[in-house]
């Protein structure tokens, strides 16, 4: 089954029509709102170079899970 996801607001214009594999291999600056300076700081602080690195980083993943859990608590 094919799945289509609109990512135009999440990505810089140049990356909107790229494949998922290309986006995951892209520098984090491919994400809308992430500057080259931001990307440099992420690399220096956490060794993050790509969108995949950012999404799989244990600190960011843990924070994401905590936020998701907080949204489902009583």
PDB file of C-alpha atoms in Angstrom:
ATOM      1  CA  UNK A   1       0.000   0.000   0.000  1.00  0.00           C
ATOM      2  CA  UNK A   2       1.393   3.399  -0.974  1.00  0.00           C
ATOM      3  CA  UNK A   3       1.379   6.161   1.598  1.00  0.00           C
ATOM      4  CA  UNK A   4       1.537   9.839   0.765  1.00  0.00           C
ATOM      5  CA  UNK A   5       2.553  12.470   3.303  1.00  0.00           C
ATOM      6  CA  UNK A   6       2.585  16.210   2.672  1.00  0.00           C
ATOM      7  CA  UNK A   7       5.879  17.538   4.019  1.00  0.00           C
ATOM      8  CA  UNK A   8       6.000  20.862   2.213  1.00  0.00           C
ATOM      9  CA  UNK A   9       5.737  22.887   5.426  1.00  0.00           C
ATOM     10  CA  UNK A  10       8.357  20.756   7.197  1.00  0.00           C
ATOM     11  CA  UNK A  11      11.044  20.949   4.498  1.00  0.00           C
ATOM     12  CA  UNK A  12      12.922  23.630   2.643  1.00  0.00           C
ATOM     13  CA  UNK A  13      11.567  24.123  -0.869  1.00  0.00           C
ATOM     14  CA  UNK A  14      14.521  22.310  -2.502  1.00  0.00           C
ATOM     15  CA  UNK A  15      13.710  19.098  -0.590  1.00  0.00           C
ATOM     16  CA  UNK A  16       9.916  18.952  -1.012  1.00  0.00           C
ATOM     17  CA  UNK A  17       9.962  16.591  -3.993  1.00  0.00           C
ATOM     18  CA  UNK A  18      12.806  14.333  -2.843  1.00  0.00           C
ATOM     19  CA  UNK A  19      12.410  10.708  -1.831  1.00  0.00           C
ATOM     20  CA  UNK A  20      12.262   9.721   1.812  1.00  0.00           C
ATOM     21  CA  UNK A  21      15.717   8.141   1.485  1.00  0.00           C
ATOM     22  CA  UNK A  22      17.107  11.414   0.099  1.00  0.00           C
ATOM     23  CA  UNK A  23      15.484  13.460   2.869  1.00  0.00           C
ATOM     24  CA  UNK A  24      16.827  11.199   5.610  1.00  0.00           C
ATOM     25  CA  UNK A  25      20.324  11.507   4.134  1.00  0.00           C
ATOM     26  CA  UNK A  26      19.982  15.291   3.784  1.00  0.00           C
ATOM     27  CA  UNK A  27      21.669  17.760   6.099  1.00  0.00           C
ATOM     28  CA  UNK A  28      19.429  18.905   8.963  1.00  0.00           C
ATOM     29  CA  UNK A  29      19.271  22.315   7.294  1.00  0.00           C
ATOM     30  CA  UNK A  30      16.867  20.670   4.810  1.00  0.00           C
ATOM     31  CA  UNK A  31      14.237  20.993   7.542  1.00  0.00           C
ATOM     32  CA  UNK A  32      12.258  24.208   7.367  1.00  0.00           C
ATOM     33  CA  UNK A  33      13.478  26.662   9.980  1.00  0.00           C
ATOM     34  CA  UNK A  34      16.836  24.964  10.615  1.00  0.00           C
ATOM     35  CA  UNK A  35      19.662  27.228   9.499  1.00  0.00           C
ATOM     36  CA  UNK A  36      23.189  26.273   8.514  1.00  0.00           C
ATOM     37  CA  UNK A  37      24.325  27.772  11.831  1.00  0.00           C
ATOM     38  CA  UNK A  38      21.817  25.587  13.698  1.00  0.00           C
ATOM     39  CA  UNK A  39      23.040  22.541  11.795  1.00  0.00           C
ATOM     40  CA  UNK A  40      26.648  23.339  12.700  1.00  0.00           C
ATOM     41  CA  UNK A  41      25.735  23.576  16.390  1.00  0.00           C
ATOM     42  CA  UNK A  42      23.886  20.245  16.270  1.00  0.00           C
ATOM     43  CA  UNK A  43      26.925  18.623  14.683  1.00  0.00           C
ATOM     44  CA  UNK A  44      29.299  20.132  17.227  1.00  0.00           C
ATOM     45  CA  UNK A  45      27.147  19.260  20.232  1.00  0.00           C
ATOM     46  CA  UNK A  46      25.721  15.873  19.245  1.00  0.00           C
ATOM     47  CA  UNK A  47      27.499  14.706  16.084  1.00  0.00           C
ATOM     48  CA  UNK A  48      24.252  15.155  14.131  1.00  0.00           C
ATOM     49  CA  UNK A  49      24.826  15.649  10.396  1.00  0.00           C
ATOM     50  CA  UNK A  50      21.669  14.341   8.717  1.00  0.00           C
ATOM     51  CA  UNK A  51      17.919  14.321   9.203  1.00  0.00           C
ATOM     52  CA  UNK A  52      18.228  10.612  10.070  1.00  0.00           C
ATOM     53  CA  UNK A  53      20.844  11.411  12.732  1.00  0.00           C
ATOM     54  CA  UNK A  54      18.529  14.002  14.265  1.00  0.00           C
ATOM     55  CA  UNK A  55      15.514  11.708  14.261  1.00  0.00           C
ATOM     56  CA  UNK A  56      17.396   8.794  15.772  1.00  0.00           C
ATOM     57  CA  UNK A  57      19.406  10.737  18.355  1.00  0.00           C
ATOM     58  CA  UNK A  58      18.702   9.194  21.760  1.00  0.00           C
ATOM     59  CA  UNK A  59      18.262  12.546  23.502  1.00  0.00           C
ATOM     60  CA  UNK A  60      15.808  13.951  20.964  1.00  0.00           C
ATOM     61  CA  UNK A  61      13.973  10.614  20.759  1.00  0.00           C
ATOM     62  CA  UNK A  62      13.616  10.489  24.552  1.00  0.00           C
ATOM     63  CA  UNK A  63      12.326  14.055  24.649  1.00  0.00           C
ATOM     64  CA  UNK A  64       9.808  13.244  21.908  1.00  0.00           C
ATOM     65  CA  UNK A  65       8.525  10.210  23.794  1.00  0.00           C
ATOM     66  CA  UNK A  66       8.193  12.229  27.008  1.00  0.00           C
ATOM     67  CA  UNK A  67       6.173  14.906  25.214  1.00  0.00           C
ATOM     68  CA  UNK A  68       3.942  12.261  23.613  1.00  0.00           C
ATOM     69  CA  UNK A  69       3.373  10.627  27.001  1.00  0.00           C
ATOM     70  CA  UNK A  70       2.547  13.977  28.596  1.00  0.00           C
ATOM     71  CA  UNK A  71      -0.099  14.534  25.937  1.00  0.00           C
ATOM     72  CA  UNK A  72      -1.817  11.288  26.981  1.00  0.00           C
ATOM     73  CA  UNK A  73      -1.801  11.589  30.750  1.00  0.00           C
ATOM     74  CA  UNK A  74      -4.838  12.371  32.871  1.00  0.00           C
TER      75      UNK A  74
END
